[in-house]
Amino acid sequence: MKAWSVQFNEPVPYQEGLELQRRLLKARQEDLIPDTVLILQHTPTVTLGNRGRDNYLLKTEEEYRALGIDLFHVERGGDVTFHGPGQWVIYPILYLGGNEADSHGYLSNLEEIAIRTLGDYGIKGFRREGKSGAWTDAGKVAAIGFRLKKWVSFHGMSFNVANDLMGFDTIVPCGLVGEPVATMKTILGEACPEMPAVRDSMLNHFSDVCNRELERFDADGALPAELQKLF
């Protein structure tokens, strides 16, 4: 199945990325574009999903602002998480109707993409029963929270590569008390791969796991006419 992906080279403010997702969601629901995957980094942001509780925020809104961290309540599944530079976020805008109309299967696919990406660099990733995401012996590396509207997915997965973990100290990540968060950098040290290499690994595994052949575009380059209207 053919699909598009768009990669961003500079961190994107969360509000800007959210508004773009919503435009792409509507266009995909109306069959104006094929399945489209965004892969980007965000400027520092804390988000709370549908299950997110304010007591998992360890700062006030004013304190987050003073730290340069944006705060959003969003419609995705999942709890509270942190986004920032050095972390890849993948937002698949996919039609999951027909044989793919299964949110649990889609969750498993996102976990599999993260686990395979870690494996490319010698890191053993795994699932944990009753907890979404991808884990390592050092802690959780990938967090997942998505939503389906008319069987089209949006939001998605964050994957820690070389991000500063201090942002996670301002929250209870995913509402899991006492559970550590890790990055590829904390596990591999100086052997940690560069961000573009990890991005390419993630997209390659996305193609294999989700059975979509991606035509890749740069957000700063030439985009298909259908996408130009939405960006």
C-alpha positions as a printed NumPy array, in Angstrom:
array([[  0.   ,   0.   ,   0.   ],
       [  1.382,   3.41 ,  -0.961],
       [  1.705,   6.147,   1.645],
       [  3.581,   9.389,   2.236],
       [  5.889,  10.481,   5.029],
       [  7.02 ,  14.009,   5.826],
       [ 10.071,  14.694,   7.978],
       [ 10.876,  17.943,   9.777],
       [ 14.452,  19.05 ,  10.347],
       [ 13.821,  21.562,  13.153],
       [ 11.742,  21.133,  16.339],
       [  8.081,  21.999,  15.777],
       [  5.965,  23.824,  18.404],
       [  3.316,  21.427,  19.686],
       [  0.343,  23.611,  18.739],
       [  1.599,  23.884,  15.17 ],
       [  2.027,  20.114,  14.901],
       [ -1.41 ,  19.47 ,  16.395],
       [ -3.159,  21.801,  13.973],
       [ -1.353,  20.152,  11.056],
       [ -2.444,  16.715,  12.264],
       [ -6.047,  17.835,  12.413],
       [ -5.938,  19.185,   8.857],
       [ -4.378,  15.947,   7.621],
       [ -6.929,  13.906,   9.59 ],
       [ -9.827,  15.671,   7.895],
       [ -8.206,  15.329,   4.466],
       [ -7.608,  11.596,   5.016],
       [-11.184,  11.061,   6.206],
       [-12.362,  12.702,   2.978],
       [ -9.917,  10.567,   0.949],
       [ -8.127,  13.669,  -0.364],
       [ -4.697,  12.297,   0.582],
       [ -3.271,   8.805,   1.089],
       [ -2.081,   7.598,   4.476],
       [  0.494,  10.136,   5.65 ],
       [  3.099,   9.877,   8.399],
       [  4.68 ,  12.885,  10.11 ],
       [  8.004,  12.422,  11.895],
       [  9.358,  15.334,  13.891],
       [ 10.793,  16.675,  17.115],
       [  8.88 ,  19.09 ,  19.32 ],
       [  9.944,  22.099,  21.295],
       [  9.669,  21.33 ,  25.06 ],
       [  6.077,  20.324,  25.818],
       [  4.113,  18.352,  28.397],
       [  0.902,  16.749,  27.156],
       [ -1.913,  15.028,  29.026],
       [ -4.079,  12.518,  27.199],
       [ -7.629,  11.427,  27.94 ],
       [ -6.535,   9.478,  31.021],
       [ -4.129,  12.164,  32.176],
       [ -4.626,  13.508,  35.687],
       [ -3.387,  16.859,  36.874],
       [ -1.815,  15.287,  39.96 ],
       [  0.745,  13.715,  37.603],
       [  1.945,  17.239,  36.846],
       [  4.637,  18.186,  39.348],
       [  4.684,  21.885,  38.416],
       [  2.086,  24.617,  38.114],
       [  1.247,  26.124,  34.726],
       [  3.259,  29.206,  35.713],
       [  6.274,  27.064,  36.633],
       [  6.104,  25.192,  33.326],
       [  5.98 ,  28.512,  31.505],
       [  8.993,  29.775,  33.443],
       [ 10.903,  26.641,  32.4  ],
       [ 10.01 ,  27.236,  28.748],
       [  7.736,  24.17 ,  28.637],
       [  4.336,  24.326,  26.934],
       [  1.416,  22.42 ,  28.479],
       [ -1.461,  20.858,  26.531],
       [ -4.498,  18.7  ,  27.306],
       [ -5.114,  16.656,  24.14 ],
       [ -7.608,  14.103,  22.867],
       [ -5.231,  11.172,  22.464],
       [ -5.281,   8.065,  24.609],
       [ -2.686,   7.567,  27.297],
       [ -1.6  ,   9.683,  30.216],
       [  1.042,  12.396,  30.655],
       [  4.331,  12.597,  28.752],
       [  7.076,  15.014,  27.777],
       [  8.313,  15.971,  24.305],
       [ 11.491,  17.819,  23.45 ],
       [ 14.418,  18.043,  21.024],
       [ 16.334,  14.776,  20.683],
       [ 13.122,  12.728,  20.754],
       [ 11.426,  11.537,  17.573],
       [  7.647,  11.747,  17.486],
       [  5.815,   9.832,  14.796],
       [  2.252,  10.793,  13.893],
       [  0.68 ,   8.274,  11.47 ],
       [ -2.514,   9.541,   9.835],
       [ -3.753,   6.13 ,   8.712],
       [ -7.06 ,   4.691,   7.601],
       [ -7.426,   1.561,   9.72 ],
       [-10.732,   0.327,   8.342],
       [-11.346,  -3.14 ,   6.972],
       [ -8.868,  -5.767,   8.121],
       [ -6.95 ,  -3.212,  10.186],
       [ -9.933,  -1.994,  12.233],
       [ -8.356,  -2.999,  15.527],
       [ -6.847,  -0.442,  17.891],
       [ -5.059,  -3.148,  19.899],
       [ -3.375,  -4.444,  16.756],
       [ -2.323,  -0.919,  15.822],
       [ -0.888,  -0.367,  19.307],
       [  1.096,  -3.573,  18.939],
       [  2.396,  -2.384,  15.571],
       [  3.694,   0.873,  17.043],
       [  5.396,  -1.041,  19.849],
       [  6.952,  -3.368,  17.288],
       [  8.373,  -0.438,  15.316],
       [ 10.061,   0.87 ,  18.469],
       [ 11.389,  -2.551,  19.489],
       [ 12.845,  -3.216,  16.036],
       [ 14.433,   0.232,  15.924],
       [ 16.123,  -0.386,  19.258],
       [ 17.28 ,  -3.755,  17.999],
       [ 19.044,  -2.109,  15.053],
       [ 21.45 ,  -0.605,  17.595],
       [ 21.916,  -3.603,  19.842],
       [ 19.356,  -2.59 ,  22.472],
       [ 16.883,  -5.209,  23.675],
       [ 13.415,  -3.669,  23.714],
       [ 10.317,  -5.408,  24.997],
       [  6.652,  -5.023,  25.903],
       [  5.269,  -5.164,  29.436],
       [  1.92 ,  -6.722,  30.169],
       [ -0.707,  -4.125,  30.974],
       [  1.558,  -1.216,  30.037],
       [  1.792,   0.269,  26.545],
       [  5.021,   1.357,  24.893],
       [  8.505,  -0.07 ,  24.451],
       [ 10.754,  -0.783,  27.414],
       [ 14.396,  -1.613,  28.046],
       [ 16.214,  -2.816,  31.145],
       [ 17.171,   0.842,  31.731],
       [ 13.587,   2.144,  31.494],
       [ 10.841,   3.133,  29.08 ],
       [ 12.04 ,   4.493,  25.733],
       [  8.826,   4.79 ,  23.672],
       [  5.45 ,   6.148,  24.806],
       [  2.272,   5.642,  22.793],
       [ -1.012,   7.524,  22.769],
       [ -3.332,   7.779,  19.773],
       [ -6.936,   8.24 ,  18.819],
       [ -9.141,   7.016,  15.981],
       [-11.78 ,   9.199,  14.331],
       [-13.873,   7.554,  11.621],
       [-11.173,   4.839,  11.643],
       [ -8.369,   7.274,  10.851],
       [ -5.566,   7.428,  13.404],
       [ -3.801,  10.513,  14.68 ],
       [ -1.339,  11.289,  17.479],
       [  1.047,   8.342,  17.815],
       [  4.396,   7.526,  19.461],
       [  7.374,   9.319,  20.957],
       [ 10.789,   7.655,  20.932],
       [ 13.66 ,   8.857,  23.112],
       [ 16.998,   9.096,  21.319],
       [ 19.204,  11.771,  22.884],
       [ 16.749,  14.075,  24.607],
       [ 17.347,  15.734,  27.964],
       [ 15.397,  13.722,  30.547],
       [ 15.023,  16.685,  32.903],
       [ 11.603,  17.397,  31.385],
       [ 10.379,  14.025,  32.662],
       [ 11.334,  15.111,  36.188],
       [  8.446,  17.615,  36.036],
       [  5.807,  14.875,  35.569],
       [  4.93 ,  11.319,  36.566],
       [  5.589,   9.817,  33.112],
       [  2.578,   7.913,  31.79 ],
       [  1.187,   8.023,  35.341],
       [  3.595,   5.242,  36.357],
       [  5.052,   6.074,  39.759],
       [  8.666,   4.99 ,  40.224],
       [  9.158,   3.778,  36.653],
       [ 12.362,   5.099,  35.018],
       [ 12.546,   6.697,  31.576],
       [ 15.55 ,   6.026,  29.345],
       [ 16.973,   7.241,  26.054],
       [ 19.21 ,   5.532,  23.548],
       [ 21.893,   7.985,  24.681],
       [ 21.679,   6.933,  28.332],
       [ 22.014,   3.288,  27.253],
       [ 24.659,   3.603,  24.513],
       [ 26.582,   6.688,  25.589],
       [ 28.913,   7.941,  22.871],
       [ 27.836,   5.055,  20.627],
       [ 24.342,   6.564,  20.331],
       [ 23.452,   7.023,  16.645],
       [ 22.64 ,  10.386,  15.1  ],
       [ 19.008,  11.482,  14.915],
       [ 18.642,  11.089,  11.105],
       [ 19.838,   7.472,  11.28 ],
       [ 17.254,   6.608,  13.951],
       [ 14.541,   8.408,  11.973],
       [ 15.339,   6.331,   8.9  ],
       [ 15.295,   3.115,  10.952],
       [ 11.873,   4.004,  12.351],
       [ 10.436,   4.763,   8.918],
       [ 11.875,   1.562,   7.439],
       [ 10.306,  -0.506,  10.198],
       [  7.051,   1.417,   9.892],
       [  6.887,   0.368,   6.235],
       [  7.512,  -3.283,   7.083],
       [  5.259,  -3.539,  10.144],
       [  2.354,  -1.454,   8.826],
       [  2.652,  -2.726,   5.239],
       [  2.95 ,   0.742,   3.708],
       [  5.515,   1.67 ,   1.098],
       [  6.503,   5.204,   2.027],
       [  7.306,   7.945,  -0.429],
       [  9.38 ,  10.293,   1.7  ],
       [  9.33 ,  14.089,   1.633],
       [ 11.115,  16.843,   3.506],
       [  8.854,  19.494,   5.023],
       [ 11.244,  22.157,   3.721],
       [ 11.311,  20.689,   0.222],
       [  8.861,  20.025,  -2.583],
       [  5.638,  18.451,  -1.351],
       [  2.79 ,  16.927,  -3.374],
       [  0.182,  19.508,  -4.307],
       [ -2.37 ,  17.856,  -2.009],
       [ -0.049,  18.375,   0.983],
       [  1.034,  21.884,   0.031],
       [ -2.56 ,  23.013,   0.622],
       [ -2.435,  21.637,   4.175],
       [  1.008,  22.773,   5.331]])
